[in-house]
Coordinates of N, CA and C in Angstrom, one line a residue:
M1 N 31.7 16.5 1.9 CA 31.0 15.9 0.8 C 29.6 16.5 0.7
T2 N 29.3 16.9 -0.4 CA 27.9 17.5 -0.6 C 26.9 16.4 -1.0
W3 N 25.7 16.7 -0.8 CA 24.6 15.7 -1.2 C 24.7 15.4 -2.7
K4 N 25.0 16.4 -3.5 CA 25.0 16.2 -4.9 C 26.2 15.2 -5.3
D5 N 27.3 15.4 -4.7 CA 28.5 14.5 -4.9 C 28.2 13.1 -4.4
A6 N 27.6 13.0 -3.2 CA 27.3 11.7 -2.7 C 26.2 10.9 -3.6
L7 N 25.2 11.7 -4.0 CA 24.2 11.0 -4.9 C 24.8 10.6 -6.2
T8 N 25.6 11.4 -6.8 CA 26.3 11.1 -8.1 C 27.1 9.8 -7.9
D9 N 28.0 9.8 -6.9 CA 28.8 8.6 -6.6 C 28.0 7.4 -6.4
Y10 N 26.9 7.5 -5.6 CA 26.0 6.4 -5.3 C 25.4 5.9 -6.6
Q11 N 25.0 6.8 -7.5 CA 24.4 6.3 -8.8 C 25.4 5.5 -9.6
Y12 N 26.7 6.0 -9.6 CA 27.7 5.2 -10.3 C 27.9 3.8 -9.7
F13 N 27.9 3.8 -8.3 CA 28.0 2.6 -7.6 C 26.9 1.6 -8.0
L14 N 25.7 2.1 -8.0 CA 24.5 1.2 -8.3 C 24.6 0.7 -9.7
K15 N 25.1 1.5 -10.6 CA 25.2 1.1 -12.0 C 26.3 0.2 -12.3
I16 N 27.5 0.5 -11.8 CA 28.7 -0.2 -12.1 C 28.9 -1.5 -11.2
E17 N 28.8 -1.2 -9.9 CA 29.1 -2.3 -8.9 C 27.9 -3.3 -8.8
R18 N 26.7 -2.7 -8.7 CA 25.5 -3.5 -8.5 C 24.8 -3.9 -9.7
G19 N 25.1 -3.2 -10.8 CA 24.5 -3.6 -12.1 C 23.0 -3.4 -12.2
L20 N 22.5 -2.4 -11.5 CA 21.0 -2.1 -11.5 C 20.6 -1.4 -12.7
S21 N 19.3 -1.6 -13.0 CA 18.7 -0.9 -14.2 C 18.6 0.6 -14.0
E22 N 18.4 1.3 -15.0 CA 18.2 2.8 -14.9 C 17.0 3.1 -14.1
N23 N 15.9 2.3 -14.2 CA 14.7 2.5 -13.4 C 14.9 2.3 -11.9
S24 N 15.7 1.3 -11.6 CA 16.0 1.1 -10.2 C 16.9 2.2 -9.6
I25 N 17.8 2.6 -10.4 CA 18.7 3.7 -10.0 C 17.9 5.0 -9.8
K26 N 16.9 5.3 -10.7 CA 16.1 6.4 -10.6 C 15.2 6.4 -9.3
S27 N 14.7 5.2 -9.0 CA 13.9 5.0 -7.8 C 14.8 5.3 -6.5
Y28 N 15.9 4.7 -6.4 CA 16.8 5.0 -5.3 C 17.2 6.5 -5.2
S29 N 17.5 7.1 -6.3 CA 17.9 8.5 -6.4 C 16.7 9.4 -6.0
H30 N 15.5 9.0 -6.4 CA 14.3 9.8 -6.1 C 14.1 9.9 -4.6
D31 N 14.3 8.8 -3.9 CA 14.1 8.8 -2.4 C 15.2 9.7 -1.7
I32 N 16.4 9.6 -2.2 CA 17.4 10.4 -1.6 C 17.2 11.9 -1.9
Q33 N 16.7 12.2 -3.2 CA 16.4 13.5 -3.6 C 15.3 14.1 -2.7
K34 N 14.3 13.3 -2.3 CA 13.2 13.7 -1.4 C 13.8 14.2 -0.1
L35 N 14.8 13.4 0.4 CA 15.5 13.8 1.7 C 16.2 15.1 1.5
I36 N 16.9 15.3 0.4 CA 17.7 16.5 0.1 C 16.7 17.7 0.1
N37 N 15.6 17.5 -0.6 CA 14.6 18.6 -0.7 C 14.0 19.0 0.6
Y38 N 13.8 17.9 1.5 CA 13.3 18.2 2.8 C 14.3 19.0 3.6
L39 N 15.6 18.6 3.5 CA 16.6 19.4 4.3 C 16.6 20.8 3.8
E40 N 16.5 21.1 2.5 CA 16.5 22.4 2.0 C 15.3 23.2 2.5
T41 N 14.1 22.6 2.5 CA 12.9 23.4 2.9 C 13.0 23.6 4.4
Q42 N 13.6 22.8 5.1 CA 13.7 23.0 6.6 C 14.9 23.8 7.0
E43 N 15.7 24.2 5.9 CA 16.9 25.0 6.1 C 17.9 24.3 7.0
L44 N 18.0 23.0 6.8 CA 19.0 22.2 7.6 C 20.3 22.0 6.7
K45 N 21.4 22.2 7.3 CA 22.7 22.2 6.6 C 23.5 20.9 6.7
E46 N 22.9 19.8 7.3 CA 23.6 18.6 7.5 C 24.0 18.0 6.2
S47 N 25.3 17.5 6.2 CA 25.8 16.8 5.0 C 25.5 15.3 5.1
P48 N 25.7 14.6 4.1 CA 25.5 13.1 4.2 C 26.3 12.5 5.2
I49 N 27.4 13.1 5.5 CA 28.3 12.6 6.6 C 27.8 12.9 8.0
D50 N 27.2 14.1 8.1 CA 26.8 14.6 9.4 C 25.4 14.3 9.9
I51 N 24.5 14.0 8.9 CA 23.1 13.8 9.3 C 22.9 12.7 10.3
H52 N 22.0 12.9 11.2 CA 21.7 11.9 12.2 C 20.3 11.4 12.1
G53 N 20.0 10.4 12.9 CA 18.7 9.7 12.8 C 17.5 10.5 13.1
E54 N 17.6 11.5 14.0 CA 16.5 12.3 14.4 C 15.9 13.1 13.2
I55 N 16.8 13.6 12.4 CA 16.4 14.4 11.2 C 15.7 13.4 10.2
I56 N 16.3 12.3 10.0 CA 15.7 11.3 9.1 C 14.3 10.9 9.6
E57 N 14.2 10.7 10.9 CA 12.9 10.3 11.5 C 11.9 11.3 11.2
R58 N 12.2 12.6 11.4 CA 11.3 13.7 11.2 C 10.9 13.7 9.7
F59 N 11.9 13.5 8.8 CA 11.6 13.5 7.4 C 10.6 12.4 7.0
I60 N 10.8 11.2 7.6 CA 9.9 10.1 7.3 C 8.5 10.3 7.9
Y61 N 8.5 10.9 9.1 CA 7.2 11.2 9.8 C 6.5 12.2 8.9
D62 N 7.1 13.2 8.4 CA 6.5 14.2 7.6 C 6.0 13.6 6.3
S63 N 6.8 12.7 5.7 CA 6.5 12.0 4.4 C 5.3 11.1 4.6
A64 N 5.2 10.5 5.8 CA 4.1 9.5 6.1 C 2.7 10.2 6.0
K65 N 2.7 11.5 6.1 CA 1.4 12.2 6.0 C 0.8 12.1 4.5
T66 N 1.7 12.0 3.6 CA 1.3 12.0 2.2 C 1.7 10.8 1.4
V67 N 2.4 9.8 2.0 CA 2.9 8.7 1.3 C 2.3 7.4 1.9
A68 N 1.9 6.5 1.0 CA 1.4 5.2 1.5 C 2.4 4.4 2.3
P69 N 2.0 3.5 3.2 CA 3.0 2.7 4.0 C 3.9 1.9 3.1
R70 N 3.5 1.4 2.0 CA 4.4 0.6 1.1 C 5.5 1.5 0.5
S71 N 5.1 2.7 0.1 CA 6.1 3.7 -0.5 C 7.0 4.1 0.6
Q72 N 6.5 4.3 1.8 CA 7.3 4.7 3.0 C 8.3 3.7 3.3
A73 N 7.9 2.4 3.3 CA 8.9 1.3 3.5 C 10.0 1.3 2.5
R74 N 9.6 1.5 1.2 CA 10.5 1.5 0.1 C 11.5 2.7 0.3
M75 N 11.0 3.8 0.7 CA 11.9 5.0 0.9 C 12.9 4.7 2.0
I76 N 12.4 4.1 3.1 CA 13.3 3.8 4.2 C 14.4 2.8 3.8
S77 N 14.0 1.9 3.0 CA 14.9 0.9 2.5 C 16.0 1.6 1.6
G78 N 15.5 2.5 0.7 CA 16.4 3.2 -0.2 C 17.4 4.0 0.6
L79 N 16.9 4.7 1.6 CA 17.8 5.5 2.4 C 18.8 4.7 3.2
R80 N 18.3 3.5 3.7 CA 19.2 2.6 4.4 C 20.4 2.1 3.5
N81 N 20.0 1.8 2.2 CA 21.0 1.3 1.3 C 22.0 2.4 0.9
F82 N 21.5 3.7 0.8 CA 22.4 4.8 0.6 C 23.4 5.0 1.7
F83 N 23.0 4.9 2.9 CA 23.9 5.1 4.0 C 24.8 3.9 4.2
D84 N 24.3 2.7 3.9 CA 25.2 1.6 3.9 C 26.3 1.8 2.8
Y85 N 26.0 2.4 1.7 CA 27.0 2.7 0.7 C 28.1 3.6 1.3
L86 N 27.6 4.7 2.0 CA 28.6 5.6 2.6 C 29.5 4.9 3.6
I87 N 28.9 4.0 4.3 CA 29.7 3.2 5.3 C 30.7 2.4 4.5
F88 N 30.3 1.7 3.5 CA 31.1 0.9 2.7 C 32.3 1.7 2.1
E89 N 32.1 2.9 1.7 CA 33.1 3.8 1.2 C 33.9 4.5 2.3
E90 N 33.6 4.2 3.5 CA 34.2 4.7 4.7 C 34.1 6.2 4.9
Y91 N 32.9 6.8 4.4 CA 32.6 8.2 4.7 C 31.9 8.3 6.1
R92 N 31.2 7.2 6.5 CA 30.5 7.2 7.8 C 30.9 6.0 8.5
K93 N 30.7 6.0 9.8 CA 30.9 4.9 10.7 C 29.6 4.1 11.0
E94 N 28.5 4.8 11.0 CA 27.2 4.1 11.3 C 26.1 4.6 10.4
N95 N 25.1 3.8 10.3 CA 24.0 4.1 9.5 C 22.9 4.8 10.3
P96 N 22.5 6.1 10.0 CA 21.5 6.8 10.8 C 20.1 6.2 10.7
T97 N 19.9 5.3 9.8 CA 18.6 4.7 9.6 C 18.4 3.4 10.4
D98 N 19.5 2.9 11.0 CA 19.4 1.6 11.7 C 18.3 1.4 12.7
L99 N 18.0 2.5 13.4 CA 16.9 2.4 14.4 C 15.6 2.8 13.9
I100 N 15.5 3.1 12.7 CA 14.2 3.4 12.1 C 13.5 2.2 11.6
E101 N 12.3 1.9 12.0 CA 11.5 0.8 11.6 C 10.6 1.1 10.4
A102 N 10.6 0.3 9.5 CA 9.6 0.4 8.4 C 8.2 0.1 8.8
P103 N 7.2 0.7 8.2 CA 5.8 0.3 8.6 C 5.6 -1.1 8.2
K104 N 4.7 -1.8 9.0 CA 4.3 -3.1 8.7 C 3.3 -3.1 7.5
I105 N 3.6 -3.9 6.6 CA 2.8 -3.9 5.4 C 2.1 -5.3 5.3
G106 N 0.8 -5.2 5.2 CA 0.0 -6.5 5.1 C 0.2 -7.0 3.6
R107 N 0.0 -8.3 3.5 CA 0.1 -8.9 2.2 C -1.2 -8.7 1.4
K108 N -1.1 -8.3 0.2 CA -2.3 -8.1 -0.6 C -2.7 -9.4 -1.2
L109 N -4.0 -9.7 -1.1 CA -4.5 -10.9 -1.7 C -4.7 -10.7 -3.2
P110 N -4.5 -11.7 -4.0 CA -4.6 -11.5 -5.4 C -6.1 -11.3 -5.8
D111 N -6.3 -10.6 -6.9 CA -7.6 -10.5 -7.5 C -8.0 -11.8 -8.1
T112 N -9.3 -12.1 -8.0 CA -9.8 -13.4 -8.6 C -10.8 -13.0 -9.6
L113 N -11.0 -14.0 -10.5 CA -12.0 -13.8 -11.6 C -13.3 -14.3 -11.1
S114 N -14.4 -13.7 -11.6 CA -15.7 -14.2 -11.3 C -16.0 -15.5 -12.2
E115 N -17.0 -16.2 -11.9 CA -17.4 -17.3 -12.7 C -17.8 -16.9 -14.1
L116 N -18.4 -15.7 -14.2 CA -18.8 -15.2 -15.5 C -17.5 -14.9 -16.4
E117 N -16.5 -14.3 -15.7 CA -15.3 -14.0 -16.4 C -14.5 -15.2 -16.9
I118 N -14.5 -16.3 -16.0 CA -13.9 -17.5 -16.4 C -14.6 -18.2 -17.6
N119 N -16.0 -18.1 -17.6 CA -16.8 -18.7 -18.7 C -16.5 -17.9 -20.0
M120 N -16.3 -16.6 -19.8 CA -16.0 -15.8 -21.0 C -14.6 -16.2 -21.6
I121 N -13.6 -16.5 -20.7 CA -12.3 -16.9 -21.2 C -12.4 -18.3 -21.9
I122 N -13.2 -19.2 -21.3 CA -13.4 -20.5 -21.9 C -14.1 -20.4 -23.3
A123 N -15.0 -19.5 -23.3 CA -15.8 -19.3 -24.6 C -14.9 -18.9 -25.7
Q124 N -13.7 -18.2 -25.4 CA -12.8 -17.8 -26.4 C -11.9 -18.8 -27.0
I125 N -11.8 -20.0 -26.3 CA -10.9 -21.0 -26.7 C -11.4 -21.8 -27.9
D126 N -10.5 -22.0 -28.8 CA -10.8 -22.8 -30.0 C -10.8 -24.3 -29.7
L127 N -12.0 -24.9 -29.5 CA -12.1 -26.3 -29.1 C -12.0 -27.2 -30.3
S128 N -11.7 -26.7 -31.5 CA -11.6 -27.6 -32.6 C -10.2 -28.2 -32.7
T129 N -9.3 -27.8 -31.8 CA -7.9 -28.3 -31.8 C -7.6 -29.0 -30.5
A130 N -6.6 -29.9 -30.5 CA -6.2 -30.6 -29.3 C -5.7 -29.6 -28.3
E131 N -5.0 -28.6 -28.7 CA -4.5 -27.6 -27.8 C -5.6 -26.8 -27.1
G132 N -6.6 -26.5 -27.9 CA -7.8 -25.8 -27.3 C -8.5 -26.7 -26.2
E133 N -8.7 -28.0 -26.5 CA -9.3 -28.8 -25.5 C -8.4 -28.9 -24.3
R134 N -7.1 -29.0 -24.5 CA -6.1 -29.0 -23.4 C -6.3 -27.7 -22.5
N135 N -6.3 -26.6 -23.2 CA -6.3 -25.3 -22.5 C -7.6 -25.1 -21.7
K136 N -8.7 -25.6 -22.3 CA -10.0 -25.6 -21.5 C -9.9 -26.4 -20.3
V137 N -9.4 -27.6 -20.3 CA -9.2 -28.4 -19.2 C -8.3 -27.8 -18.1
M138 N -7.2 -27.2 -18.6 CA -6.3 -26.5 -17.7 C -6.9 -25.4 -16.9
I139 N -7.7 -24.6 -17.6 CA -8.4 -23.5 -17.0 C -9.4 -24.0 -16.0
E140 N -10.2 -25.0 -16.4 CA -11.2 -25.6 -15.5 C -10.5 -26.2 -14.2
I141 N -9.4 -26.8 -14.4 CA -8.7 -27.4 -13.2 C -8.1 -26.2 -12.4
L142 N -7.5 -25.2 -13.0 CA -7.0 -24.1 -12.2 C -8.0 -23.4 -11.3
Y143 N -9.2 -23.2 -11.9 CA -10.3 -22.5 -11.2 C -11.2 -23.4 -10.4
S144 N -11.3 -24.7 -10.8 CA -12.1 -25.7 -10.0 C -13.4 -25.1 -9.5
C145 N -14.1 -24.5 -10.4 CA -15.4 -23.9 -9.9 C -16.6 -24.5 -10.5
G146 N -16.5 -25.8 -10.9 CA -17.6 -26.5 -11.5 C -18.3 -25.7 -12.6
L147 N -17.5 -25.4 -13.6 CA -18.0 -24.7 -14.7 C -19.0 -25.5 -15.6
R148 N -20.0 -24.9 -16.1 CA -21.0 -25.7 -16.9 C -20.8 -25.4 -18.3

């Protein structure tokens, strides 16, 4: 089985069996295509059936130099799903990504508005209607910052 055949079959699987959107399929495919390109540049001839974890680890390590941890984790997840598909279709017996850990990703705090920005929002509300009064109160309660 060639990489091209495996990728095409996987894309059909994602579309038909999993019902994923075109954008999701493109994202998964992009991660696999990055691995294929890496194999070509390194002149490695492993097929999707033969590839082992050490090669994938080297690929991820090399990618980590230019890819943010969040993207790296997504790439590992995409590769893991691809190899799980190959196991499901009985092309492989084990997943070569099973021992690869994704980087720890901290949770991003949400952006908050300043008091000036909140006041600007409130100033845009039409207070001549009941809905406007309601909206003003809702914003003041949500932000609870003693607006004047």
